[in-house]
Amino acid sequence: MTNTKPLTPFIIARESTYYTLLSLLAVIMVLPFLWSVGSSFKPDNELFSDTIRLLPQNPTFEHYINAFTTVPFGRYFSNSLFLAIIGVMSNLFFGSLAGYSYARLRFTHKQTFFRLQLTSLMVPGVVTIIPTYIILRSFPLAGGNDILGQGGTGFLNSYWAIFLPGAAGTFAVFLMRQFFLTLPGELGEAARIDGCSEFGIFWRIYLPLCRPALATLAMFTFQGGWNAFLWPVIVLSDPDMWTVQQGLQSFSFNNQTAYGPLMAASVVATLPMLILFLFAQRYFTQGIAFTGTK
């Protein structure tokens, strides 16, 4: 026997209104992106026309060509891709190690350390910019610094300054700990009886079971690294090391903005995130569901 409620006119009207509002909200959210895509294919005479059209009448790839020829946007793209991938790998590895230790290992004051680390999530990121900058600049024996951290630039103007501060973020530790808690502890006990080392238990037994959480964390980390703008502007002064978000501002110069190439470059900059979500959305939803059960 099924326990379904009869479809009364009130329920039908309520559901219709609900899905209509959701559809309208989805259209409102996707409309700016569609307008950017359409504008990237418009020639200049249509782009600055008084008549507003979503789709171009005479599509052209001119703006995409100019986006990669007027500025080294391809280099900016590869820089961001490299930094995002390195950030994902380091965050997954160190975040998983820390999360496993909090979930499965026993050591003194474990809960105290974990709670102290969680308190850092309540501190706005902009508050830590200056202390982090000073630490990176004064790092001993880096960037011409002496043993006391003086005389050079430390890790500034290098890729180390980008991914070192977030190599093991608090959110990564928290997310992985929550997922490790959902896995049965008997797996680790059986592996210990068989003589497996603690790192082997983590690497061979538990980590392969964490693919949904790893995919979720990878997406969040990649998104944060790919969209980062303020911190790269602060620590990177060499134009050859700029990220894609810094490269987008290159299309505005002398109080003028090249809107066509800017729209084309913006569309290209969104492609990695779209592709990543399309391929990892199944693991993403699983990771959110599993980590929310503990």
Coordinates of C-alpha atoms in Angstrom, one line a residue:
M1 CA 0.0 0.0 0.0
T2 CA 1.2 3.4 -0.9
N3 CA 1.0 6.4 1.5
T4 CA 0.6 9.1 -1.1
K5 CA -1.7 12.0 -0.5
P6 CA -4.4 12.9 -3.0
L7 CA -3.6 15.7 -5.4
T8 CA -6.1 18.4 -4.2
P9 CA -6.4 21.7 -6.1
F10 CA -4.6 23.4 -3.2
I11 CA -1.6 21.0 -3.5
I12 CA -1.4 21.4 -7.3
A13 CA -1.5 25.2 -7.0
R14 CA 1.1 25.2 -4.3
E15 CA 3.5 22.9 -6.2
S16 CA 3.0 24.9 -9.4
T17 CA 3.7 28.2 -7.7
Y18 CA 6.8 26.6 -6.0
Y19 CA 8.3 25.3 -9.2
T20 CA 7.4 28.5 -11.1
L21 CA 9.3 30.6 -8.6
L22 CA 12.3 28.2 -8.7
S23 CA 12.3 28.4 -12.5
L24 CA 12.1 32.2 -12.4
L25 CA 14.9 32.4 -9.9
A26 CA 17.1 30.0 -12.1
V27 CA 16.5 32.2 -15.2
I28 CA 17.4 35.4 -13.2
M29 CA 20.6 33.7 -12.0
V30 CA 21.7 32.4 -15.4
L31 CA 20.7 35.4 -17.4
P32 CA 23.9 37.5 -16.7
F33 CA 26.1 34.6 -17.8
L34 CA 24.1 34.1 -21.0
W35 CA 24.4 37.8 -21.7
S36 CA 28.1 37.6 -21.2
V37 CA 28.4 34.7 -23.6
G38 CA 26.3 36.4 -26.2
S39 CA 28.2 39.7 -25.8
S40 CA 31.5 37.9 -26.3
F41 CA 30.4 36.9 -29.9
K42 CA 29.0 40.3 -30.8
P43 CA 31.0 42.7 -33.0
D44 CA 31.7 46.1 -31.6
N45 CA 28.8 47.8 -33.5
E46 CA 26.3 45.4 -31.9
L47 CA 28.0 45.4 -28.5
F48 CA 27.6 49.2 -28.2
S49 CA 24.2 49.4 -29.9
D50 CA 21.3 51.0 -28.3
T51 CA 19.2 48.0 -29.0
I52 CA 19.6 45.3 -26.4
R53 CA 19.8 41.8 -27.8
L54 CA 20.8 38.6 -26.0
L55 CA 22.0 36.8 -29.1
P56 CA 24.4 38.3 -31.7
Q57 CA 23.1 38.9 -35.2
N58 CA 26.6 38.5 -36.8
P59 CA 28.6 36.2 -34.5
T60 CA 32.4 36.7 -34.6
F61 CA 35.4 35.2 -32.8
E62 CA 37.3 38.5 -33.0
H63 CA 37.0 39.2 -29.3
Y64 CA 38.4 35.7 -28.3
I65 CA 41.3 36.2 -30.6
N66 CA 42.0 39.7 -29.2
A67 CA 41.7 38.4 -25.7
F68 CA 44.7 36.1 -26.2
T69 CA 46.7 38.4 -28.4
T70 CA 46.4 41.9 -26.8
V71 CA 47.5 40.5 -23.3
P72 CA 49.1 37.2 -22.4
F73 CA 45.8 35.8 -21.2
G74 CA 46.9 32.3 -22.0
R75 CA 49.8 32.6 -19.5
Y76 CA 47.5 34.0 -16.9
F77 CA 45.2 31.0 -17.5
S78 CA 48.0 28.5 -17.2
N79 CA 49.2 30.2 -14.0
S80 CA 45.8 29.9 -12.4
L81 CA 45.4 26.3 -13.5
F82 CA 48.8 25.4 -12.0
L83 CA 48.1 27.1 -8.7
A84 CA 44.6 25.7 -8.4
I85 CA 45.8 22.1 -9.1
I86 CA 48.7 22.4 -6.6
G87 CA 46.3 23.9 -4.0
V88 CA 43.8 21.1 -4.5
M89 CA 46.5 18.4 -4.2
S90 CA 48.1 19.9 -1.0
N91 CA 44.7 20.6 0.6
L92 CA 43.4 17.1 -0.1
F93 CA 46.5 15.4 1.2
F94 CA 47.2 17.4 4.3
G95 CA 43.5 18.0 5.1
S96 CA 42.9 14.3 4.9
L97 CA 45.8 13.5 7.1
A98 CA 44.7 16.0 9.8
G99 CA 41.1 14.9 9.5
Y100 CA 42.1 11.2 9.9
S101 CA 44.1 12.0 13.0
Y102 CA 41.2 13.8 14.6
A103 CA 38.7 11.1 13.7
R104 CA 40.7 7.9 14.2
L105 CA 43.8 8.5 16.3
R106 CA 44.0 8.9 20.1
F107 CA 46.2 11.6 21.6
T108 CA 46.1 14.0 24.5
H109 CA 43.8 17.0 24.2
K110 CA 42.6 16.0 20.8
Q111 CA 39.2 17.6 21.1
T112 CA 40.8 20.8 22.5
F113 CA 43.1 21.1 19.6
F114 CA 40.2 20.5 17.2
R115 CA 37.9 23.1 18.8
L116 CA 40.8 25.6 18.7
Q117 CA 41.3 25.0 15.0
L118 CA 37.6 25.3 14.4
T119 CA 37.6 28.8 16.0
S120 CA 39.7 30.0 13.1
L121 CA 36.7 29.6 10.9
M122 CA 35.1 32.4 12.8
V123 CA 37.9 34.8 12.0
P124 CA 37.4 36.7 8.7
G125 CA 40.1 36.1 6.1
V126 CA 40.9 39.8 5.6
V127 CA 41.9 40.0 9.3
T128 CA 44.8 37.5 8.7
I129 CA 46.1 39.2 5.5
I130 CA 48.6 41.4 7.2
P131 CA 50.0 38.8 9.7
T132 CA 50.3 36.2 6.9
Y133 CA 52.0 38.8 4.6
I134 CA 54.6 39.6 7.4
I135 CA 55.2 35.9 8.1
L136 CA 55.8 35.1 4.4
R137 CA 58.1 38.2 4.0
S138 CA 60.1 37.4 7.1
F139 CA 60.5 33.7 6.5
P140 CA 64.1 32.7 7.3
L141 CA 66.5 31.7 4.4
A142 CA 63.9 32.4 1.7
G143 CA 64.0 35.1 -0.9
G144 CA 67.3 36.4 0.2
N145 CA 66.5 36.5 3.9
D146 CA 69.0 35.6 6.5
I147 CA 68.5 33.2 9.4
L148 CA 66.5 36.0 11.2
G149 CA 64.2 36.6 8.2
Q150 CA 65.8 40.0 7.3
G151 CA 67.3 41.4 4.2
G152 CA 65.1 39.9 1.5
T153 CA 61.5 39.4 0.4
G154 CA 60.9 35.9 1.7
F155 CA 58.2 34.0 -0.2
L156 CA 56.7 37.2 -1.6
N157 CA 56.4 37.4 -5.4
S158 CA 56.6 33.6 -5.7
Y159 CA 54.0 30.9 -6.0
W160 CA 54.8 29.6 -2.5
A161 CA 53.1 32.7 -1.2
I162 CA 49.8 31.6 -2.9
F163 CA 49.4 28.0 -1.8
L164 CA 51.4 27.8 1.4
P165 CA 48.8 29.7 3.5
G166 CA 46.0 27.4 2.4
A167 CA 47.9 24.1 2.1
A168 CA 45.8 22.6 4.9
G169 CA 42.8 24.7 5.5
T170 CA 40.5 24.4 8.5
F171 CA 37.5 23.6 6.4
A172 CA 39.4 20.8 4.7
V173 CA 40.3 19.3 8.1
F174 CA 36.7 19.6 9.3
L175 CA 35.1 18.2 6.2
M176 CA 37.4 15.2 6.1
R177 CA 37.1 14.5 9.8
Q178 CA 33.3 14.4 9.5
F179 CA 33.5 11.9 6.7
F180 CA 36.1 9.7 8.4
L181 CA 33.7 9.5 11.4
T182 CA 31.0 7.9 9.1
L183 CA 33.4 5.0 8.2
P184 CA 33.4 1.9 10.4
G185 CA 36.4 1.7 12.8
E186 CA 36.5 -2.1 12.4
L187 CA 38.3 -1.6 9.1
G188 CA 41.3 0.0 10.8
E189 CA 41.3 -2.5 13.6
A190 CA 41.4 -5.4 11.2
A191 CA 44.2 -3.8 9.2
R192 CA 46.2 -3.2 12.5
I193 CA 45.9 -6.9 13.4
D194 CA 47.3 -7.7 9.9
G195 CA 50.3 -5.6 10.7
C196 CA 49.5 -2.6 8.5
S197 CA 51.1 0.7 9.6
E198 CA 49.0 3.7 10.6
F199 CA 49.8 5.6 7.4
G200 CA 49.0 2.4 5.4
I201 CA 45.6 2.2 7.1
F202 CA 44.9 5.8 6.1
W203 CA 46.3 5.5 2.6
R204 CA 45.1 2.0 1.6
I205 CA 41.9 1.5 3.6
Y206 CA 40.2 4.7 4.5
L207 CA 41.2 7.2 1.8
P208 CA 39.8 5.2 -1.1
L209 CA 36.4 5.2 0.6
C210 CA 36.5 9.0 0.8
R211 CA 36.1 9.8 -2.8
P212 CA 32.8 11.7 -2.4
A213 CA 34.3 13.9 0.3
L214 CA 37.5 14.3 -1.6
A215 CA 35.6 15.4 -4.7
T216 CA 33.6 17.9 -2.7
L217 CA 36.7 19.3 -1.1
A218 CA 38.5 19.4 -4.4
M219 CA 35.7 21.5 -6.0
F220 CA 35.6 24.0 -3.1
T221 CA 39.4 24.3 -3.1
F222 CA 39.7 24.6 -6.9
Q223 CA 36.9 27.3 -6.9
G224 CA 38.7 29.3 -4.1
G225 CA 42.0 29.1 -5.8
W226 CA 40.7 29.8 -9.3
N227 CA 38.7 32.8 -8.2
A228 CA 41.3 34.3 -5.8
F229 CA 42.0 37.9 -6.6
L230 CA 42.9 40.0 -3.5
W231 CA 45.7 37.8 -2.2
P232 CA 47.5 37.3 -5.5
V233 CA 47.3 41.1 -6.1
I234 CA 49.0 41.6 -2.7
V235 CA 51.9 39.0 -3.0
L236 CA 52.5 38.9 -6.7
S237 CA 54.2 41.9 -8.4
D238 CA 55.6 40.1 -11.5
P239 CA 53.1 40.3 -14.4
D240 CA 54.4 37.0 -15.7
M241 CA 53.1 35.3 -12.5
W242 CA 49.6 36.9 -12.6
T243 CA 46.5 34.8 -12.3
V244 CA 43.5 34.8 -14.6
Q245 CA 41.6 37.0 -12.3
Q246 CA 44.4 39.6 -12.3
G247 CA 44.6 39.2 -16.1
L248 CA 40.9 40.2 -16.5
Q249 CA 41.7 43.7 -15.1
S250 CA 44.3 44.1 -17.9
F251 CA 41.5 44.8 -20.3
S252 CA 40.8 48.1 -18.4
F253 CA 43.5 50.7 -19.0
N254 CA 43.7 54.5 -19.4
N255 CA 40.1 54.8 -18.0
Q256 CA 38.9 52.6 -21.0
T257 CA 37.6 49.1 -21.0
A258 CA 37.8 46.6 -23.9
Y259 CA 34.4 45.1 -23.2
G260 CA 34.5 42.6 -26.1
P261 CA 37.7 40.9 -25.1
L262 CA 36.8 41.2 -21.5
M263 CA 33.6 39.3 -22.0
A264 CA 35.4 36.7 -24.1
A265 CA 38.1 36.3 -21.4
S266 CA 35.5 36.1 -18.7
V267 CA 33.7 33.3 -20.5
V268 CA 36.9 31.4 -20.9
A269 CA 37.7 31.9 -17.2
T270 CA 34.4 30.2 -16.2
L271 CA 35.0 27.1 -18.3
P272 CA 37.2 25.1 -15.8
M273 CA 34.7 25.5 -13.0
L274 CA 31.8 24.4 -15.3
I275 CA 33.7 21.4 -16.6
L276 CA 34.8 20.4 -13.1
F277 CA 31.3 20.5 -11.8
L278 CA 29.8 18.6 -14.7
F279 CA 32.3 15.7 -14.1
A280 CA 32.2 15.7 -10.3
Q281 CA 28.6 16.7 -9.5
R282 CA 27.7 13.1 -8.5
Y283 CA 30.5 12.9 -6.0
F284 CA 29.8 16.5 -4.9
T285 CA 26.2 15.7 -3.9
Q286 CA 27.3 12.5 -2.2
G287 CA 29.9 14.3 -0.2
I288 CA 27.5 17.0 1.0
A289 CA 25.0 14.3 2.0
F290 CA 27.4 12.0 3.9
T291 CA 29.3 14.7 5.7
G292 CA 26.1 16.2 6.9
T293 CA 25.0 13.0 8.7
K294 CA 27.5 13.3 11.5

